[in-house]
XYZ file of C-alpha atoms in Angstrom:
678
model
C -10.230 -17.330 69.660
C -13.983 -17.898 69.636
C -16.243 -14.950 70.991
C -16.493 -16.775 74.562
C -12.625 -17.077 75.421
C -12.352 -13.720 74.600
C -15.242 -12.278 77.089
C -13.470 -14.697 79.544
C -11.939 -13.386 82.815
C -8.858 -14.546 85.390
C -10.210 -14.857 88.825
C -8.044 -16.269 90.990
C -4.769 -18.800 90.076
C -6.094 -21.889 88.863
C -3.891 -24.870 90.089
C -3.564 -28.122 86.803
C -6.082 -29.952 89.504
C -8.560 -28.303 88.822
C -7.867 -28.054 84.844
C -8.181 -31.949 85.167
C -10.384 -32.111 86.409
C -12.266 -29.951 84.417
C -11.229 -33.546 82.053
C -12.752 -35.884 84.240
C -16.168 -33.981 83.996
C -16.195 -33.211 80.535
C -16.281 -36.916 80.183
C -18.406 -38.923 82.676
C -20.565 -36.169 81.835
C -20.700 -36.508 77.732
C -20.637 -40.241 77.828
C -23.355 -39.627 80.248
C -25.707 -38.209 78.198
C -24.285 -40.500 75.168
C -25.623 -44.341 77.503
C -22.129 -44.677 75.836
C -19.362 -44.676 75.742
C -15.039 -44.932 77.952
C -14.759 -42.243 80.617
C -11.917 -43.711 82.055
C -9.086 -43.708 79.595
C -9.862 -39.441 79.811
C -10.626 -39.316 83.758
C -6.804 -42.052 84.296
C -4.599 -39.498 81.741
C -6.140 -36.318 82.521
C -3.372 -35.401 85.378
C -0.921 -36.266 82.518
C -2.725 -34.906 79.256
C -3.111 -31.478 80.896
C 0.740 -30.892 82.066
C 1.721 -32.159 78.202
C -0.516 -29.233 77.287
C -0.261 -26.906 79.615
C 3.516 -26.706 79.958
C 4.798 -28.105 77.009
C 3.234 -28.542 73.345
C 2.780 -26.260 71.194
C -0.312 -25.666 68.520
C -2.685 -22.911 67.686
C -6.468 -24.277 67.572
C -7.092 -20.639 65.343
C -4.576 -21.996 62.519
C -4.661 -26.219 63.455
C -2.347 -27.009 60.349
C 0.192 -24.890 61.015
C 3.204 -26.663 59.446
C 5.482 -26.838 63.140
C 2.611 -27.312 65.122
C 3.298 -30.451 67.722
C 1.510 -33.453 66.673
C -0.911 -35.224 69.083
C -2.635 -38.540 68.623
C -4.421 -40.608 71.059
C -4.071 -43.673 70.055
C -6.317 -45.081 72.658
C -8.661 -44.001 70.571
C -11.378 -44.945 72.549
C -11.148 -42.314 74.824
C -11.750 -39.736 72.699
C -13.588 -37.592 74.760
C -9.759 -36.652 76.584
C -9.166 -35.591 73.381
C -12.487 -33.528 72.802
C -12.879 -31.733 76.043
C -9.622 -30.678 75.497
C -10.476 -30.055 72.405
C -13.100 -27.562 73.995
C -11.312 -26.274 76.750
C -8.585 -24.955 74.317
C -11.492 -23.317 72.431
C -11.388 -25.083 68.905
C -13.764 -23.238 66.866
C -15.030 -26.566 65.428
C -15.624 -27.382 69.250
C -18.454 -25.572 70.951
C -19.861 -27.356 74.272
C -23.223 -28.354 72.369
C -20.405 -31.393 70.564
C -20.271 -32.711 73.706
C -23.339 -32.886 74.625
C -23.918 -34.171 71.036
C -21.086 -37.143 72.175
C -21.927 -39.808 69.812
C -24.556 -38.931 67.746
C -25.350 -38.702 63.537
C -23.577 -35.574 62.027
C -21.687 -35.039 65.562
C -17.535 -33.574 65.299
C -18.024 -35.805 68.275
C -17.729 -38.952 67.030
C -17.150 -42.145 69.251
C -13.147 -42.761 68.106
C -11.067 -39.762 66.869
C -11.732 -39.315 62.825
C -9.831 -37.626 60.940
C -10.425 -34.817 59.306
C -14.503 -35.412 61.260
C -13.543 -32.671 63.055
C -10.286 -29.946 63.788
C -7.354 -30.660 65.248
C -7.374 -34.396 65.091
C -4.447 -35.882 63.465
C -5.374 -39.170 62.471
C -8.574 -41.637 62.906
C -7.925 -43.622 66.117
C -9.140 -46.633 67.068
C -8.073 -49.653 66.031
C -5.282 -50.514 68.814
C -1.637 -50.481 67.976
C -2.126 -47.114 64.806
C -1.871 -44.380 66.329
C 1.534 -44.991 68.124
C 2.723 -46.846 65.066
C 1.528 -43.781 62.959
C 3.005 -41.314 65.336
C 6.358 -42.828 64.213
C 5.502 -41.632 60.869
C 4.931 -38.261 61.724
C 7.894 -38.009 63.744
C 9.951 -39.556 61.026
C 8.402 -37.085 58.790
C 9.562 -33.881 60.709
C 13.375 -35.232 60.676
C 12.970 -35.550 56.987
C 11.818 -32.615 56.408
C 13.937 -30.812 58.852
C 17.206 -32.072 56.958
C 15.748 -30.478 54.230
C 15.147 -27.000 55.526
C 16.417 -26.763 58.729
C 15.444 -26.353 62.711
C 13.622 -22.221 61.526
C 11.229 -24.538 60.005
C 10.578 -27.770 61.517
C 11.166 -28.146 64.686
C 8.756 -30.307 66.675
C 7.714 -32.874 68.724
C 4.811 -35.828 68.510
C 3.340 -36.967 70.952
C 1.210 -40.076 71.516
C -1.120 -41.664 74.311
C -1.105 -45.012 74.484
C -2.934 -47.428 76.321
C -2.531 -51.284 78.504
C -3.942 -52.429 74.743
C -1.625 -50.728 72.066
C 1.291 -52.280 73.719
C -0.143 -55.587 73.375
C -1.177 -55.560 69.734
C 1.565 -56.923 67.338
C 1.515 -53.534 65.366
C 3.197 -51.575 67.500
C 6.385 -53.985 68.128
C 6.972 -53.650 64.491
C 6.112 -49.835 65.135
C 8.461 -49.134 68.288
C 11.137 -51.639 66.515
C 11.530 -49.020 63.778
C 11.350 -45.763 66.447
C 14.230 -47.368 68.690
C 16.183 -47.858 65.577
C 16.247 -44.398 63.624
C 16.716 -42.074 67.212
C 12.852 -40.710 66.493
C 14.554 -37.852 69.108
C 11.703 -36.469 68.625
C 8.385 -38.941 69.712
C 7.034 -39.348 73.461
C 4.768 -41.972 74.008
C 2.884 -42.261 76.899
C 1.686 -45.196 78.239
C -1.704 -45.405 80.189
C -0.472 -48.066 82.362
C -3.849 -49.133 84.347
C -3.113 -52.852 83.946
C -7.091 -52.783 83.432
C -8.074 -54.387 80.696
C -11.590 -54.855 78.770
C -12.089 -58.464 80.452
C -10.247 -57.261 84.114
C -6.581 -56.895 85.587
C -4.341 -56.627 82.188
C -2.353 -60.145 84.366
C -5.298 -62.114 82.695
C -3.865 -61.963 79.047
C 0.229 -60.615 80.249
C 3.015 -60.314 82.575
C 4.959 -58.161 79.466
C 7.545 -55.805 81.219
C 6.725 -52.781 79.425
C 9.410 -49.960 79.623
C 12.312 -53.126 79.221
C 10.511 -53.999 76.012
C 11.147 -50.570 75.304
C 14.750 -50.617 76.455
C 15.740 -53.414 74.539
C 14.135 -51.307 71.735
C 16.630 -48.667 72.022
C 13.647 -46.242 73.617
C 14.586 -43.651 76.368
C 12.377 -45.421 79.495
C 11.259 -43.161 82.509
C 8.281 -44.372 85.021
C 6.416 -41.849 86.924
C 3.070 -40.922 88.797
C 1.303 -40.556 86.648
C -1.469 -38.382 88.485
C 2.323 -36.450 90.296
C 2.374 -33.512 87.934
C 5.951 -32.370 89.070
C 6.659 -35.970 88.285
C 5.284 -35.864 84.808
C 6.698 -32.908 83.973
C 10.219 -33.378 84.586
C 9.817 -36.800 82.413
C 8.884 -34.798 79.588
C 12.048 -31.794 80.060
C 14.104 -35.041 80.478
C 12.305 -36.595 77.073
C 12.521 -33.531 75.080
C 16.566 -33.842 75.361
C 16.524 -37.214 74.438
C 18.670 -38.813 71.670
C 16.083 -41.937 71.612
C 12.764 -41.327 71.357
C 11.186 -41.984 74.295
C 7.926 -43.917 76.795
C 7.335 -42.129 79.769
C 5.288 -44.629 81.672
C 2.411 -43.152 83.774
C 0.655 -46.032 86.075
C -2.976 -44.541 86.545
C -6.531 -44.762 87.818
C -9.160 -45.874 85.106
C -11.575 -43.686 86.284
C -9.775 -41.937 88.638
C -12.256 -39.405 90.733
C -15.256 -42.369 90.809
C -15.488 -42.744 93.941
C -16.780 -46.742 93.931
C -15.734 -47.854 90.983
C -12.024 -45.440 89.705
C -9.154 -48.691 89.217
C -12.112 -51.117 87.988
C -13.048 -52.219 84.808
C -16.241 -50.802 84.778
C -15.195 -47.858 84.502
C -13.761 -48.724 80.661
C -16.088 -48.639 78.509
C -19.581 -47.806 79.744
C -21.214 -44.727 82.215
C -20.334 -43.972 85.635
C -24.113 -43.934 86.606
C -25.875 -40.796 87.480
C -24.613 -42.020 91.873
C -21.693 -42.001 90.635
C -21.525 -38.505 88.679
C -22.845 -37.422 92.022
C -20.660 -38.953 93.867
C -17.278 -38.468 91.790
C -18.447 -34.732 91.897
C -17.982 -34.294 95.316
C -14.849 -36.214 95.411
C -13.179 -33.978 93.018
C -14.835 -30.672 94.193
C -16.428 -29.930 91.905
C -19.840 -28.552 92.180
C -20.730 -27.062 88.395
C -23.674 -28.512 86.564
C -23.063 -31.110 83.309
C -21.286 -29.074 80.608
C -20.541 -26.236 83.344
C -16.816 -25.377 83.083
C -16.214 -22.647 85.097
C -14.848 -19.052 83.737
C -11.231 -19.170 85.601
C -10.833 -22.847 84.951
C -12.122 -22.271 81.190
C -9.231 -19.081 81.163
C -6.612 -21.342 81.758
C -7.302 -23.347 79.032
C -7.906 -20.587 76.797
C -4.179 -19.056 77.612
C -2.872 -22.020 76.391
C -4.319 -21.658 72.869
C -2.776 -18.182 73.224
C 0.507 -19.318 74.115
C 0.464 -21.218 70.752
C -0.814 -18.650 68.304
C 2.309 -16.623 69.273
C 4.150 -19.550 69.220
C 2.642 -19.671 65.549
C 3.345 -15.862 64.684
C 7.463 -16.120 65.130
C 7.421 -18.741 62.708
C 5.421 -16.935 60.574
C 8.201 -14.332 60.420
C 11.234 -17.463 60.316
C 9.290 -18.756 57.400
C 8.773 -14.871 55.901
C 12.501 -14.298 56.079
C 13.533 -18.139 55.110
C 15.641 -18.529 51.633
C 13.609 -21.801 52.267
C 9.847 -20.465 51.812
C 9.078 -21.165 47.932
C 10.438 -25.234 48.563
C 8.751 -25.692 51.822
C 5.416 -24.667 50.950
C 5.923 -26.447 47.874
C 6.590 -29.458 49.977
C 3.846 -29.043 52.579
C 0.902 -28.547 49.666
C 1.965 -32.025 47.548
C 1.850 -30.725 44.749
C 3.541 -32.415 42.425
C 6.375 -30.716 39.224
C 4.145 -30.648 36.056
C 8.061 -32.470 34.963
C 6.504 -35.123 36.784
C 3.403 -35.962 34.070
C 5.949 -34.221 31.198
C 8.694 -37.382 31.944
C 5.500 -40.656 32.138
C 4.324 -38.966 29.080
C 7.496 -39.002 27.177
C 8.805 -42.342 28.993
C 5.646 -44.369 27.796
C 6.035 -42.495 23.835
C 9.276 -44.041 24.577
C 8.306 -47.197 25.571
C 5.749 -48.181 22.913
C 7.726 -47.263 20.429
C 10.481 -49.809 21.773
C 7.596 -51.874 22.170
C 9.323 -53.070 25.928
C 8.906 -56.252 27.329
C 9.147 -55.910 31.459
C 7.993 -57.713 34.321
C 5.150 -55.207 35.362
C 7.245 -54.642 38.844
C 10.163 -53.552 36.530
C 8.365 -51.105 34.617
C 7.184 -50.237 37.723
C 10.991 -48.951 39.103
C 11.181 -48.077 35.216
C 8.779 -45.515 35.892
C 10.019 -44.341 39.503
C 12.949 -43.604 37.984
C 11.300 -41.038 35.630
C 9.459 -39.768 38.774
C 11.885 -39.676 41.413
C 14.037 -37.690 39.059
C 11.627 -35.463 38.410
C 10.373 -34.192 41.892
C 11.886 -34.854 45.666
C 8.087 -34.723 46.975
C 8.332 -38.343 46.348
C 10.365 -41.168 49.110
C 9.883 -44.648 49.125
C 10.640 -47.645 50.788
C 10.057 -51.864 51.803
C 9.449 -54.558 54.275
C 12.682 -56.226 53.146
C 11.668 -56.759 49.324
C 13.761 -53.890 47.880
C 15.281 -56.190 45.369
C 11.959 -57.380 44.648
C 9.482 -55.283 44.997
C 12.168 -52.649 42.771
C 11.143 -49.392 45.003
C 14.705 -47.907 44.568
C 15.980 -45.973 42.111
C 19.560 -44.043 40.592
C 20.502 -41.555 43.125
C 18.009 -42.315 46.544
C 20.104 -41.807 49.779
C 18.540 -44.268 52.414
C 18.017 -43.080 56.150
C 19.985 -44.455 58.597
C 19.541 -43.463 62.346
C 20.012 -40.362 62.922
C 20.573 -38.939 58.853
C 17.262 -38.035 57.521
C 18.013 -36.998 54.864
C 17.918 -39.531 52.145
C 14.679 -40.551 50.221
C 14.198 -44.218 50.321
C 13.821 -46.326 53.639
C 14.660 -49.747 54.796
C 11.105 -50.738 56.948
C 12.296 -53.992 57.720
C 9.933 -57.274 57.582
C 7.421 -54.812 59.320
C 4.666 -54.660 56.607
C 1.696 -53.231 58.818
C 4.148 -51.064 60.937
C 4.564 -49.756 56.638
C 1.807 -48.888 56.257
C 0.679 -47.506 59.436
C 3.641 -44.903 58.876
C 3.293 -44.543 55.720
C -0.180 -42.965 57.151
C 2.019 -40.886 59.137
C 4.208 -39.498 56.499
C 1.227 -38.585 54.319
C -0.577 -36.934 56.973
C 2.753 -34.991 59.015
C 2.578 -33.707 55.664
C 5.831 -32.394 52.954
C 6.030 -35.851 50.835
C 4.545 -38.910 49.016
C 5.159 -42.221 50.691
C 5.289 -45.436 48.504
C 6.087 -49.204 49.810
C 6.553 -52.879 48.397
C 6.039 -55.639 49.614
C 4.310 -58.588 47.876
C 1.100 -58.576 47.130
C 0.365 -61.776 49.633
C 1.387 -59.759 51.669
C -1.624 -57.187 52.539
C -2.746 -58.882 54.200
C 0.177 -58.560 56.968
C -0.587 -54.053 55.933
C -4.535 -54.442 55.885
C -5.409 -52.770 58.663
C -3.367 -50.115 58.221
C -4.184 -50.186 54.663
C -8.005 -49.551 55.726
C -7.275 -46.636 57.506
C -5.697 -44.713 54.686
C -8.646 -45.184 53.228
C -10.994 -43.517 55.822
C -8.086 -41.034 55.774
C -8.049 -39.909 52.233
C -4.729 -40.387 52.866
C -2.207 -40.685 48.757
C 0.119 -43.390 50.161
C 1.244 -45.377 47.121
C 1.305 -49.405 48.098
C 3.892 -51.623 44.974
C 2.497 -55.160 45.696
C 4.572 -57.578 43.741
C 4.528 -61.009 42.281
C 0.732 -60.674 42.131
C -0.899 -64.008 41.040
C 0.693 -67.990 40.728
C 2.759 -66.142 38.317
C 4.977 -65.692 41.433
C 5.806 -69.681 40.504
C 7.741 -72.018 42.808
C 7.586 -70.122 45.637
C 4.168 -71.810 45.687
C 1.035 -71.056 47.910
C 1.626 -69.167 50.583
C 2.669 -66.433 48.410
C 0.363 -66.962 45.397
C -2.349 -63.706 46.188
C -5.844 -65.909 45.554
C -8.632 -63.946 47.756
C -6.382 -60.042 47.914
C -7.737 -58.800 45.057
C -11.180 -59.020 46.180
C -10.408 -57.869 49.244
C -8.669 -54.974 48.669
C -10.858 -54.389 46.058
C -14.421 -53.928 48.150
C -12.215 -51.663 50.191
C -14.306 -47.898 50.070
C -12.172 -45.262 48.653
C -9.226 -47.522 47.618
C -8.433 -47.632 43.620
C -6.279 -51.145 42.916
C -4.252 -50.889 39.975
C -3.311 -54.219 38.190
C -1.469 -53.004 34.510
C -0.629 -55.307 31.824
C 2.738 -53.609 30.380
C 4.686 -51.198 31.152
C 2.675 -48.681 29.488
C -0.506 -49.714 31.654
C 1.588 -49.373 33.828
C 2.962 -45.962 33.473
C -0.117 -44.303 33.070
C -1.366 -46.201 36.934
C 1.368 -44.464 38.494
C 0.322 -40.913 37.260
C -3.241 -41.554 38.249
C -1.579 -42.608 41.551
C 0.748 -39.463 42.633
C -2.949 -37.249 41.137
C -5.392 -38.529 43.330
C -4.389 -37.113 46.605
C -7.035 -37.863 48.572
C -6.939 -41.576 48.152
C -4.895 -44.597 48.788
C -3.120 -46.231 45.642
C -2.760 -50.277 45.006
C -0.301 -50.578 42.290
C -0.491 -54.705 41.583
C 2.359 -55.735 39.601
C 3.903 -59.092 38.149
C 7.086 -61.237 38.620
C 6.393 -62.326 34.938
C 8.431 -60.831 31.859
C 4.789 -58.676 30.169
C 4.757 -58.085 26.575
C 3.778 -54.555 25.626
C 0.395 -54.452 24.366
C -1.072 -51.284 23.757
C 0.857 -50.567 19.710
C -0.645 -53.607 19.030
C -4.109 -53.265 19.745
C -4.665 -50.099 20.050
C -7.404 -47.839 17.486
C -4.100 -46.031 16.574
C -1.280 -48.758 16.097
C -1.538 -47.918 12.096
C -1.015 -44.956 12.905
C 2.256 -42.241 11.958
C 1.903 -42.174 15.871
C 1.833 -44.442 17.771
C 2.516 -43.119 21.075
C -1.180 -42.453 22.677
C -1.071 -39.254 24.595
C -4.316 -40.213 26.157
C -4.255 -42.198 29.724
C -6.365 -44.916 28.704
C -6.212 -46.047 31.568
C -7.956 -42.994 33.969
C -11.416 -44.873 33.589
C -10.294 -47.966 34.379
C -10.802 -50.396 32.004
C -11.015 -49.623 27.512
C -10.979 -51.245 24.988
C -7.504 -52.877 24.038
C -8.880 -55.344 21.488
C -11.773 -54.242 18.938
C -12.605 -56.749 16.031
C -13.109 -55.416 12.258
C -17.133 -57.232 13.210
C -19.780 -57.160 15.388
C -18.513 -58.316 18.265
C -20.032 -62.132 19.280
C -17.208 -62.220 22.310
C -15.603 -60.124 25.031
C -13.180 -61.022 26.580
C -11.944 -58.819 30.467
C -9.646 -59.580 31.600
C -6.649 -57.035 34.138
C -2.740 -57.823 34.387
C -0.642 -60.435 32.637
C -4.197 -62.719 32.040
C -4.185 -58.953 29.107
C -1.891 -61.074 27.410
C -4.492 -65.046 27.684
C -7.096 -62.625 26.346
C -5.326 -61.186 23.239
C -3.590 -64.447 22.221
C -7.556 -65.965 23.055
C -9.282 -63.661 21.079
C -7.101 -63.858 17.532
C -7.424 -67.540 18.307
C -10.786 -67.468 18.093
C -11.236 -64.835 15.144
C -8.104 -67.324 13.113
C -8.729 -70.563 13.603
C -12.996 -69.952 14.227
C -14.403 -66.817 12.375
C -15.315 -65.128 15.742
C -15.210 -61.713 17.082
C -13.967 -61.737 19.894
C -12.740 -57.912 21.975
C -10.179 -57.912 24.439
C -11.386 -55.460 27.347
C -8.739 -54.814 29.403
C -9.685 -53.313 32.831
C -6.631 -52.228 35.000
C -9.235 -50.412 37.648
C -12.277 -51.309 38.749
C -12.500 -48.389 41.031
C -12.912 -45.824 38.526
C -14.142 -48.106 35.727
C -16.991 -47.595 37.906
C -16.682 -44.414 39.015
C -17.619 -43.087 34.886
C -21.301 -42.384 33.196
C -23.608 -46.089 32.332
C -22.626 -44.910 28.881
C -19.023 -45.235 28.774
C -18.722 -48.415 30.211
C -21.666 -49.800 28.077
C -19.329 -48.815 25.396
C -16.301 -50.408 26.963
C -18.931 -54.037 28.107
C -20.672 -53.758 24.601
C -23.734 -56.273 24.893
C -22.196 -59.363 23.818
C -21.413 -62.599 25.933
C -18.413 -61.761 28.678
C -16.226 -63.992 30.087
C -13.160 -62.498 32.839
C -9.950 -63.492 32.777
C -7.980 -63.166 36.112
C -4.971 -65.159 37.917
C -6.759 -64.839 41.040
C -10.470 -65.657 43.234
C -13.900 -64.854 40.915
C -15.838 -62.584 44.009
C -16.142 -59.621 42.466
C -16.464 -60.479 38.373
C -19.650 -61.461 38.313
C -20.755 -57.519 38.447
C -18.719 -57.234 35.494
C -19.364 -60.462 33.287
C -23.261 -60.893 34.159
C -25.237 -64.107 35.574
C -24.394 -65.523 31.897
C -20.756 -65.006 32.024
C -18.279 -66.838 32.101
C -14.582 -66.771 34.448
C -11.208 -68.168 33.619
C -9.635 -67.979 36.883
C -8.849 -70.059 39.958
C -10.840 -71.843 42.369
C -9.079 -72.473 45.333
C -5.509 -72.109 45.823
C -2.394 -72.379 43.921
C 0.801 -74.962 44.165
C 4.646 -74.480 43.496
C 5.801 -74.724 40.514
C 7.600 -72.552 37.659
C 5.069 -70.429 36.314
C 3.567 -71.448 32.469
C 3.596 -75.341 34.090
C 0.683 -73.836 37.049
C -1.259 -71.168 34.104
C -1.176 -75.181 32.522
C -2.135 -77.201 35.358
C -5.099 -74.753 36.772
C -6.480 -73.776 33.256
C -5.715 -70.142 32.570
C -4.857 -70.089 29.177
C -5.344 -69.161 25.317
C -6.959 -72.615 24.245
C -9.046 -72.158 27.496
C -10.840 -69.352 27.268
C -11.266 -69.530 23.716
C -13.229 -73.121 24.817
C -15.310 -71.030 27.265
C -15.986 -68.459 25.148
C -17.170 -71.279 22.172
C -18.849 -73.223 24.982
C -20.407 -69.962 25.590
C -21.534 -68.880 22.408
C -22.464 -71.245 20.282
């Protein structure tokens, strides 16, 4: 505890009502000072939060990353002052009262919505409604999986989430609720802030959903309580903890509880109460303190919760020290992949360079995963009901099933968005490296959670196959055109589009080593030749295998002509083969020296120094080849460059016919080069 907490002395017995009113006062004062924010939810859910923290939750603010702590997720992230008030009251060292006084100000830890990594004890970034409850499902699943591996002595905690009407209206919530109920994630307890108010007014304006019935239909344990009756809330939590299913506690509350004139109104949702209403609220709840002041006895009662959590942590640490599982558990929580993984990938590259293996990169990914998954237990895979199209399962991977969490493969169902959010939760919880598959076109459905993967810097790996018009007959609804541009525009996200089996293995290695950012592996349906051996500068040496991971700099010269470059052809994925064929055609038929640059990862290439980029791209005119939209390519080809790719949506036909129809062929690339340089 900090020095302020250590100096506090209990004055008298403190009621949970007084403790909850401290949250209300801090919330309304902080929003008022900032002249921005959402006081209604923190004031309405203050009683529920107080009961949860004072009687049940196990956390230790002095060790906020203690592995067996309970997780608390504020899914209704707009009510962030609830969390910040709790953190101040509990004594988190980075949350003194000055941080509450600087709510929503530049450089403060008290951002408008809770941001993972921005302040201690925030388990996940929330704010986009529905993401928190869906991420919590992943955390609860990770808890069960880790307990199955290491035992209840080391892993035995709950995941609690507070969700609002907005969270439950968002479509992602259905995906998450369904998955959690199916898997019987009994350590997940969700509190629904059932205040019947949305921004526009009463929720009856837009919904008539019977939410408890929806959760019951999904297999949840459901209770409904008065959210301001502390004993009823406590009894509901006790019952939820004993259930063998995930639990919803529907808490009927008054938004802005305590405000005598605005309580129960949408006017408290997203605006300060105003000086007059705050003064009236203080009188109404019996809070005589000045703004940002909390009586010592109330603060002491809150800090005792932290002491209880610290004692629980010490007891757990003693169990860990005596456990034969200690080394394995600590290694898993640290997320450190063994050297054996990367040695296996090196051997894999050597084998397939020598064999000149020709396969689709989705198949190459499956083969690389076979080596990875055999070398570590940390990786856990899955797919959004496309397992045998994404090729994300490998030999020996047992499946996760309801009540059986010892496996390593998760059938997420047709829930791309829920899958992405759950993987965020698994990564945030710790103990695993999650990867999951779908078609690249359905990155649209997963986009919200993928953005949060990047924002939070989580090692989540998205395996996205069927990456172009090359998927063929399924047609334009399934053929991604704009998706690469969308993903590449996302900060802190590596987008890998490998050209062959060697680049695929290299990209997997880079994704696994990227601990602070997510990765997307964009993979082909159609077979692709192994290009590295035939065109690397070491191709004719005694050792065809290249130990260096050439994809690590994002782009490299795959084919350098003997003479001075006349043109540089830049391509990714399945179109690198086309660029190589075009370069050979230019050389043999026209005597034109064409270099080929494979660019599997724009983001890593952007991070190289200017000299490296210049050496790769050269000074000759440039042509880009990619069966996708042009957007972004001008960064690499310049104002005078030419793009050979898509200008609209695709069509339904066999892949070779489509490439010819859309004029993405070696002949078209060669013709563009001739026009550009002659």
